[in-house]
Tab-separated table of C-alpha atoms in Angstrom:
chain	number	residue	atom	x	y	z
A	28	LYS	CA	6.892	15.074	6.903
A	29	GLN	CA	4.309	12.535	8.017
A	30	GLU	CA	5.673	9.504	9.861
A	31	VAL	CA	3.506	6.449	10.490
A	32	THR	CA	4.528	3.810	13.021
A	33	GLN	CA	2.899	0.461	13.705
A	34	ILE	CA	3.544	-1.465	16.880
A	35	PRO	CA	4.154	-4.328	17.309
A	36	ALA	CA	5.961	-5.389	14.138
A	37	ALA	CA	4.788	-8.967	14.705
A	38	LEU	CA	2.179	-10.563	16.924
A	39	SER	CA	1.287	-14.192	17.562
A	40	VAL	CA	-1.833	-15.113	19.533
A	41	PRO	CA	-3.987	-18.218	20.065
A	42	GLU	CA	-7.215	-18.584	18.158
A	43	GLY	CA	-10.234	-16.990	19.790
A	44	GLU	CA	-8.422	-14.124	21.465
A	45	ASN	CA	-9.359	-10.487	20.981
A	46	LEU	CA	-6.445	-8.306	19.912
A	47	VAL	CA	-5.485	-4.723	19.165
A	48	LEU	CA	-3.102	-3.419	16.530
A	49	ASN	CA	-1.702	0.075	16.931
A	50	CYS	CA	-0.889	2.823	14.475
A	51	SER	CA	0.558	6.224	15.388
A	52	PHE	CA	1.252	9.249	13.219
A	53	THR	CA	3.028	12.556	13.659
A	54	ASP	CA	0.889	14.993	11.645
A	55	SER	CA	-2.811	15.224	12.509
A	56	ALA	CA	-3.639	17.111	9.293
A	57	ILE	CA	-5.054	14.071	7.551
A	58	TYR	CA	-8.140	13.489	5.446
A	59	ASN	CA	-8.785	9.876	6.263
A	60	LEU	CA	-7.142	6.786	7.689
A	61	GLN	CA	-7.384	3.371	6.131
A	62	TRP	CA	-6.562	-0.115	7.358
A	63	PHE	CA	-5.444	-2.756	4.847
A	64	ARG	CA	-4.780	-6.450	4.960
A	65	GLN	CA	-1.965	-8.029	2.913
A	66	ASP	CA	-1.669	-11.768	2.422
A	67	PRO	CA	1.696	-13.244	1.330
A	68	GLY	CA	2.275	-12.690	-2.374
A	69	LYS	CA	-0.922	-10.698	-2.737
A	70	GLY	CA	-1.878	-7.062	-3.076
A	71	LEU	CA	-3.596	-4.940	-0.458
A	72	THR	CA	-7.215	-5.404	0.550
A	73	SER	CA	-8.976	-2.453	2.127
A	74	LEU	CA	-10.607	-3.328	5.454
A	75	LEU	CA	-11.886	-0.081	6.927
A	76	LEU	CA	-11.805	3.592	6.028
A	77	ILE	CA	-12.256	6.239	8.733
A	78	GLN	CA	-13.044	9.761	7.622
A	79	SER	CA	-11.186	12.462	9.540
A	80	SER	CA	-14.452	13.606	11.139
A	81	GLN	CA	-15.262	10.129	12.408
A	82	ARG	CA	-14.045	8.376	15.533
A	83	GLU	CA	-14.529	4.751	14.498
A	84	GLN	CA	-15.738	2.307	11.886
A	85	THR	CA	-16.899	-1.276	12.264
A	86	SER	CA	-17.094	-4.183	9.860
A	87	GLY	CA	-17.981	-7.582	11.245
A	88	ARG	CA	-15.365	-8.571	13.816
A	89	LEU	CA	-13.216	-5.551	13.010
A	90	ASN	CA	-13.390	-2.159	14.675
A	91	ALA	CA	-11.069	0.725	13.856
A	92	SER	CA	-10.795	3.898	15.897
A	93	LEU	CA	-9.173	7.228	15.166
A	94	ASP	CA	-7.954	9.864	17.630
A	95	LYS	CA	-6.403	12.684	15.646
A	96	SER	CA	-5.515	14.745	18.716
A	97	SER	CA	-3.227	12.028	20.019
A	98	GLY	CA	-2.127	10.841	16.581
A	99	ARG	CA	-3.351	7.281	17.072
A	100	SER	CA	-5.510	4.648	15.477
A	101	THR	CA	-6.259	1.139	16.624
A	102	LEU	CA	-7.628	-1.901	14.826
A	103	TYR	CA	-9.510	-4.249	17.125
A	104	ILE	CA	-10.082	-7.831	15.985
A	105	ALA	CA	-12.589	-9.835	17.987
A	106	ALA	CA	-12.572	-13.610	18.336
A	107	SER	CA	-9.523	-14.079	16.124
A	108	GLN	CA	-9.399	-16.957	13.611
A	109	PRO	CA	-6.483	-18.603	11.769
A	110	GLY	CA	-7.781	-16.989	8.570
A	111	ASP	CA	-7.017	-13.594	10.090
A	112	SER	CA	-3.292	-14.332	9.789
A	113	ALA	CA	-1.828	-11.677	7.497
A	114	THR	CA	0.052	-8.390	7.582
A	115	TYR	CA	-2.074	-5.410	8.593
A	116	LEU	CA	-1.127	-1.968	7.328
A	117	CYS	CA	-2.479	1.415	8.282
A	118	ALA	CA	-2.266	4.301	5.842
A	119	LEU	CA	-2.983	7.979	6.201
A	120	ILE	CA	-4.657	9.737	3.328
A	121	GLN	CA	-3.376	13.254	2.784
A	122	GLY	CA	-3.646	15.761	-0.029
A	123	ALA	CA	-4.409	14.537	-3.574
A	124	GLN	CA	-5.391	11.135	-2.190
A	125	LYS	CA	-1.799	10.315	-1.341
A	126	LEU	CA	-1.399	7.361	1.036
A	127	VAL	CA	1.413	7.242	3.582
A	128	PHE	CA	1.812	3.738	4.993
A	129	GLY	CA	3.117	2.315	8.225
A	130	GLN	CA	5.473	-0.649	8.068
A	131	GLY	CA	2.781	-3.123	9.042
A	132	THR	CA	2.099	-5.652	11.786
A	133	ARG	CA	2.506	-9.311	10.861
A	134	LEU	CA	-0.248	-11.213	12.676
A	135	THR	CA	-0.252	-14.974	13.238
A	136	ILE	CA	-3.270	-16.707	14.775
A	137	ASN	CA	-2.388	-20.138	16.128
A	138	PRO	CA	-5.081	-22.857	15.982
B	6	GLU	CA	-15.717	-5.613	-12.233
B	7	ALA	CA	-12.227	-6.705	-13.192
B	8	GLY	CA	-9.469	-5.732	-10.794
B	9	VAL	CA	-6.161	-3.980	-11.348
B	10	ALA	CA	-4.011	-6.177	-13.586
B	11	GLN	CA	-0.233	-6.274	-13.260
B	12	SER	CA	2.466	-8.192	-15.117
B	13	PRO	CA	4.806	-9.887	-14.809
B	14	ARG	CA	4.095	-11.244	-11.339
B	15	TYR	CA	7.728	-12.224	-10.789
B	16	LYS	CA	10.995	-11.103	-12.363
B	17	ILE	CA	14.579	-11.969	-11.574
B	18	ILE	CA	17.366	-9.945	-13.197
B	19	GLU	CA	21.043	-9.215	-12.741
B	20	LYS	CA	22.112	-5.804	-11.463
B	21	ARG	CA	22.578	-3.207	-14.182
B	22	GLN	CA	19.944	-4.908	-16.366
B	23	SER	CA	16.640	-3.241	-17.188
B	24	VAL	CA	13.086	-4.293	-16.383
B	25	ALA	CA	9.591	-3.037	-17.151
B	26	PHE	CA	6.327	-3.585	-15.308
B	27	TRP	CA	2.865	-3.091	-16.741
B	28	CYS	CA	-0.370	-2.086	-15.037
B	29	ASN	CA	-3.913	-1.960	-16.373
B	30	PRO	CA	-6.213	-0.166	-13.937
B	31	ILE	CA	-9.920	-0.681	-13.475
B	32	SER	CA	-11.906	0.838	-16.323
B	33	GLY	CA	-12.894	4.424	-15.571
B	34	HIS	CA	-10.293	4.907	-12.849
B	35	ALA	CA	-8.593	8.167	-13.739
B	36	THR	CA	-5.963	8.075	-10.991
B	37	LEU	CA	-3.159	5.525	-11.088
B	38	TYR	CA	-0.411	4.968	-8.521
B	39	TRP	CA	2.847	3.011	-8.463
B	40	TYR	CA	4.141	1.971	-5.041
B	41	GLN	CA	7.379	0.248	-4.068
B	42	GLN	CA	7.233	-2.171	-1.135
B	43	ILE	CA	10.561	-3.419	0.192
B	44	LEU	CA	10.394	-6.570	2.324
B	45	GLY	CA	9.314	-5.743	5.876
B	46	GLN	CA	8.307	-2.179	5.030
B	47	GLY	CA	5.112	-0.433	4.078
B	48	PRO	CA	4.518	0.632	0.474
B	49	LYS	CA	6.135	3.891	-0.616
B	50	LEU	CA	4.590	6.034	-3.350
B	51	LEU	CA	6.773	6.318	-6.444
B	52	ILE	CA	4.474	8.162	-8.814
B	53	GLN	CA	0.842	9.231	-9.116
B	54	PHE	CA	-0.930	9.916	-12.424
B	55	GLN	CA	-4.174	11.740	-13.042
B	56	ASN	CA	-5.244	10.541	-16.496
B	57	ASN	CA	-1.985	10.863	-18.458
B	58	GLY	CA	-0.485	13.651	-16.340
B	59	VAL	CA	1.899	13.271	-13.405
B	60	VAL	CA	0.535	14.533	-10.070
B	61	ASP	CA	3.407	13.501	-7.801
B	62	ASP	CA	6.757	11.915	-8.641
B	63	SER	CA	8.749	13.417	-5.796
B	64	GLN	CA	9.959	10.027	-4.529
B	65	LEU	CA	10.754	8.499	-7.906
B	66	PRO	CA	14.521	7.976	-8.395
B	67	LYS	CA	14.518	9.645	-11.766
B	68	ASP	CA	18.093	8.700	-12.625
B	69	ARG	CA	16.987	5.083	-13.048
B	70	PHE	CA	13.206	4.899	-12.797
B	71	SER	CA	10.714	6.125	-15.368
B	72	ALA	CA	6.973	5.730	-15.752
B	73	GLU	CA	4.436	6.644	-18.367
B	74	ARG	CA	0.719	6.521	-18.939
B	75	LEU	CA	0.499	7.747	-22.487
B	76	LYS	CA	-3.199	7.233	-23.228
B	77	GLY	CA	-4.428	7.717	-19.685
B	78	VAL	CA	-5.254	4.051	-19.271
B	79	ASP	CA	-2.519	1.475	-18.738
B	80	SER	CA	0.911	2.357	-17.421
B	81	THR	CA	4.472	1.049	-17.490
B	82	LEU	CA	7.177	1.449	-14.878
B	83	LYS	CA	10.764	0.957	-16.034
B	84	ILE	CA	13.987	0.550	-14.104
B	85	GLN	CA	17.283	0.989	-15.935
B	86	PRO	CA	19.854	0.098	-14.717
B	87	ALA	CA	18.620	-1.947	-11.770
B	88	LYS	CA	20.437	-2.005	-8.433
B	89	LEU	CA	20.341	-4.612	-5.683
B	90	GLU	CA	18.278	-2.255	-3.496
B	91	ASP	CA	15.520	-2.179	-6.119
B	92	SER	CA	14.486	-5.679	-5.059
B	93	ALA	CA	10.901	-5.152	-3.940
B	94	VAL	CA	7.266	-5.651	-4.831
B	95	TYR	CA	5.935	-2.995	-7.183
B	96	LEU	CA	2.264	-2.349	-6.542
B	97	CYS	CA	-0.090	-0.562	-8.881
B	98	ALA	CA	-3.321	0.963	-7.599
B	99	SER	CA	-6.138	2.927	-9.163
B	100	ARG	CA	-8.986	5.126	-7.963
B	101	LYS	CA	-12.132	6.350	-9.639
B	102	PRO	CA	-13.056	10.034	-9.548
B	103	GLY	CA	-14.597	11.101	-6.231
B	104	ALA	CA	-13.789	7.856	-4.463
B	105	ASN	CA	-11.831	7.583	-1.211
B	106	VAL	CA	-10.641	4.039	-1.735
B	107	LEU	CA	-7.740	2.797	-3.841
B	108	THR	CA	-7.846	-0.666	-5.414
B	109	PHE	CA	-4.516	-2.450	-5.521
B	110	GLY	CA	-3.206	-5.030	-7.942
B	111	ALA	CA	-1.425	-8.189	-6.792
B	112	GLY	CA	1.976	-6.638	-7.433
B	113	SER	CA	5.107	-7.495	-9.387
B	114	ARG	CA	7.925	-8.983	-7.338
B	115	LEU	CA	11.411	-8.003	-8.523
B	116	THR	CA	14.589	-9.732	-7.411
B	117	VAL	CA	17.887	-8.142	-8.448
B	118	LEU	CA	20.925	-10.427	-8.137
């Protein structure tokens, strides 16, 4: 059974810092990995999707990497802003487009 | 394009009462998912539909939860009777054929007292 772990559970940093969120998984037989953002009281917004054959994806200040051999993914946020404050979730996509989520990292960017 | 619509957004009930949530996916999205997200945890898949057929309901507590998607479009998720541990946000998502990305609705927050 696939287990997805996100560390840390919560992170608070000053505005402008670069930061890394971590996601680890136990079964490397995945199709894709996806990073989501969740704002309080809202649904999930997809940030980046990494195909299993890819090593990383970039969108603006966000960069996500995938290392299947070690069972790890990271989400790098450059020059953090208060608007980046949210919960970030990683999810593995396995058979039949089934997503298995981590528990999330709650990020707070302090002005 | 319109997003995934869910209602009600909030519901408070007493334990042992029943509740129903409704989801209208994006037009043309054949696959529909219901997820349960307990506070502080990641979403957990309850049931996945492909058109009006069930693909995966292995984590649905079938003694109290039921879901249907009769015409292959909108869907309802019902809980009867509710327990305190059912307090959670119920998220609906949909996906169009061939796509890798799911689109999520805003969710329905249930509080069971």
